[in-house]
Amino acid sequence: MLDFRLTLSKFEHKSLLKALSQSQKLGQLTVVNRIRAILAIAEGKNVDDIAAILRVSKEGIRQWLKKYLAEGLKVLCIVRKSSGG
């Protein structure tokens, strides 16, 4: 993977932290992991390390980053409802 540095504005960082807090309160683990991954990338952490810490795939993190860059925070906060069986 190419070296990549994500720089967040103060507004973006604050918005991510607010969404993280709300998602934690709602118990939305997937959303929490997505936001934590983006914040970790912005801190300069390695995708391999982030994947190991969050126990998710490296490709998943790359997809979250790609979606965040293309569509912003709202796309990270989408919670898919599972169909009950």
mmCIF file with all atom_site columns, C-alpha atoms in Angstrom, residues 8-50:
data_model
loop_
_atom_site.group_PDB
_atom_site.id
_atom_site.type_symbol
_atom_site.label_atom_id
_atom_site.label_alt_id
_atom_site.label_comp_id
_atom_site.label_asym_id
_atom_site.label_entity_id
_atom_site.label_seq_id
_atom_site.pdbx_PDB_ins_code
_atom_site.Cartn_x
_atom_site.Cartn_y
_atom_site.Cartn_z
_atom_site.occupancy
_atom_site.B_iso_or_equiv
_atom_site.pdbx_formal_charge
_atom_site.auth_seq_id
_atom_site.auth_comp_id
_atom_site.auth_asym_id
_atom_site.auth_atom_id
_atom_site.pdbx_PDB_model_num
ATOM 1  C CA . LEU A 1 8  ? -8.330  16.028 9.525  1.00 0.00 ? 8  LEU A CA 1
ATOM 2  C CA . SER A 1 9  ? -9.537  19.560 10.057 1.00 0.00 ? 9  SER A CA 1
ATOM 3  C CA . LYS A 1 10 ? -10.515 20.522 13.604 1.00 0.00 ? 10 LYS A CA 1
ATOM 4  C CA . PHE A 1 11 ? -14.146 20.326 12.546 1.00 0.00 ? 11 PHE A CA 1
ATOM 5  C CA . GLU A 1 12 ? -13.722 16.832 11.059 1.00 0.00 ? 12 GLU A CA 1
ATOM 6  C CA . HIS A 1 13 ? -11.879 15.597 14.138 1.00 0.00 ? 13 HIS A CA 1
ATOM 7  C CA . LYS A 1 14 ? -14.521 17.035 16.467 1.00 0.00 ? 14 LYS A CA 1
ATOM 8  C CA . SER A 1 15 ? -17.334 15.554 14.343 1.00 0.00 ? 15 SER A CA 1
ATOM 9  C CA . LEU A 1 16 ? -15.697 12.118 14.390 1.00 0.00 ? 16 LEU A CA 1
ATOM 10 C CA . LEU A 1 17 ? -15.269 12.251 18.171 1.00 0.00 ? 17 LEU A CA 1
ATOM 11 C CA . LYS A 1 18 ? -18.904 13.293 18.645 1.00 0.00 ? 18 LYS A CA 1
ATOM 12 C CA . ALA A 1 19 ? -20.139 10.492 16.384 1.00 0.00 ? 19 ALA A CA 1
ATOM 13 C CA . LEU A 1 20 ? -17.848 8.047  18.211 1.00 0.00 ? 20 LEU A CA 1
ATOM 14 C CA . SER A 1 21 ? -19.320 9.020  21.569 1.00 0.00 ? 21 SER A CA 1
ATOM 15 C CA . GLN A 1 22 ? -22.891 8.710  20.296 1.00 0.00 ? 22 GLN A CA 1
ATOM 16 C CA . SER A 1 23 ? -22.195 5.328  18.698 1.00 0.00 ? 23 SER A CA 1
ATOM 17 C CA . GLN A 1 24 ? -20.607 4.035  21.895 1.00 0.00 ? 24 GLN A CA 1
ATOM 18 C CA . LYS A 1 25 ? -23.679 5.090  23.889 1.00 0.00 ? 25 LYS A CA 1
ATOM 19 C CA . LEU A 1 26 ? -25.931 3.299  21.391 1.00 0.00 ? 26 LEU A CA 1
ATOM 20 C CA . GLY A 1 27 ? -23.783 0.159  21.420 1.00 0.00 ? 27 GLY A CA 1
ATOM 21 C CA . GLN A 1 28 ? -23.057 0.360  17.688 1.00 0.00 ? 28 GLN A CA 1
ATOM 22 C CA . LEU A 1 29 ? -19.776 -1.568 17.693 1.00 0.00 ? 29 LEU A CA 1
ATOM 23 C CA . THR A 1 30 ? -19.348 -1.599 13.926 1.00 0.00 ? 30 THR A CA 1
ATOM 24 C CA . VAL A 1 31 ? -19.735 2.174  13.710 1.00 0.00 ? 31 VAL A CA 1
ATOM 25 C CA . VAL A 1 32 ? -17.369 2.615  16.659 1.00 0.00 ? 32 VAL A CA 1
ATOM 26 C CA . ASN A 1 33 ? -14.728 0.512  14.898 1.00 0.00 ? 33 ASN A CA 1
ATOM 27 C CA . ARG A 1 34 ? -15.119 2.424  11.638 1.00 0.00 ? 34 ARG A CA 1
ATOM 28 C CA . ILE A 1 35 ? -14.635 5.769  13.354 1.00 0.00 ? 35 ILE A CA 1
ATOM 29 C CA . ARG A 1 36 ? -11.755 4.519  15.515 1.00 0.00 ? 36 ARG A CA 1
ATOM 30 C CA . ALA A 1 37 ? -10.040 3.255  12.365 1.00 0.00 ? 37 ALA A CA 1
ATOM 31 C CA . ILE A 1 38 ? -10.306 6.641  10.637 1.00 0.00 ? 38 ILE A CA 1
ATOM 32 C CA . LEU A 1 39 ? -9.022  8.445  13.732 1.00 0.00 ? 39 LEU A CA 1
ATOM 33 C CA . ALA A 1 40 ? -6.115  6.003  14.021 1.00 0.00 ? 40 ALA A CA 1
ATOM 34 C CA . ILE A 1 41 ? -5.186  6.517  10.361 1.00 0.00 ? 41 ILE A CA 1
ATOM 35 C CA . ALA A 1 42 ? -5.226  10.273 10.966 1.00 0.00 ? 42 ALA A CA 1
ATOM 36 C CA . GLU A 1 43 ? -2.837  9.695  13.888 1.00 0.00 ? 43 GLU A CA 1
ATOM 37 C CA . GLY A 1 44 ? -0.445  7.961  11.494 1.00 0.00 ? 44 GLY A CA 1
ATOM 38 C CA . LYS A 1 45 ? -1.065  4.410  12.669 1.00 0.00 ? 45 LYS A CA 1
ATOM 39 C CA . ASN A 1 46 ? -0.368  1.500  10.314 1.00 0.00 ? 46 ASN A CA 1
ATOM 40 C CA . VAL A 1 47 ? -3.384  -0.276 8.788  1.00 0.00 ? 47 VAL A CA 1
ATOM 41 C CA . ASP A 1 48 ? -1.959  -3.668 9.839  1.00 0.00 ? 48 ASP A CA 1
ATOM 42 C CA . ASP A 1 49 ? -1.768  -2.506 13.454 1.00 0.00 ? 49 ASP A CA 1
ATOM 43 C CA . ILE A 1 50 ? -5.250  -0.974 13.370 1.00 0.00 ? 50 ILE A CA 1
#
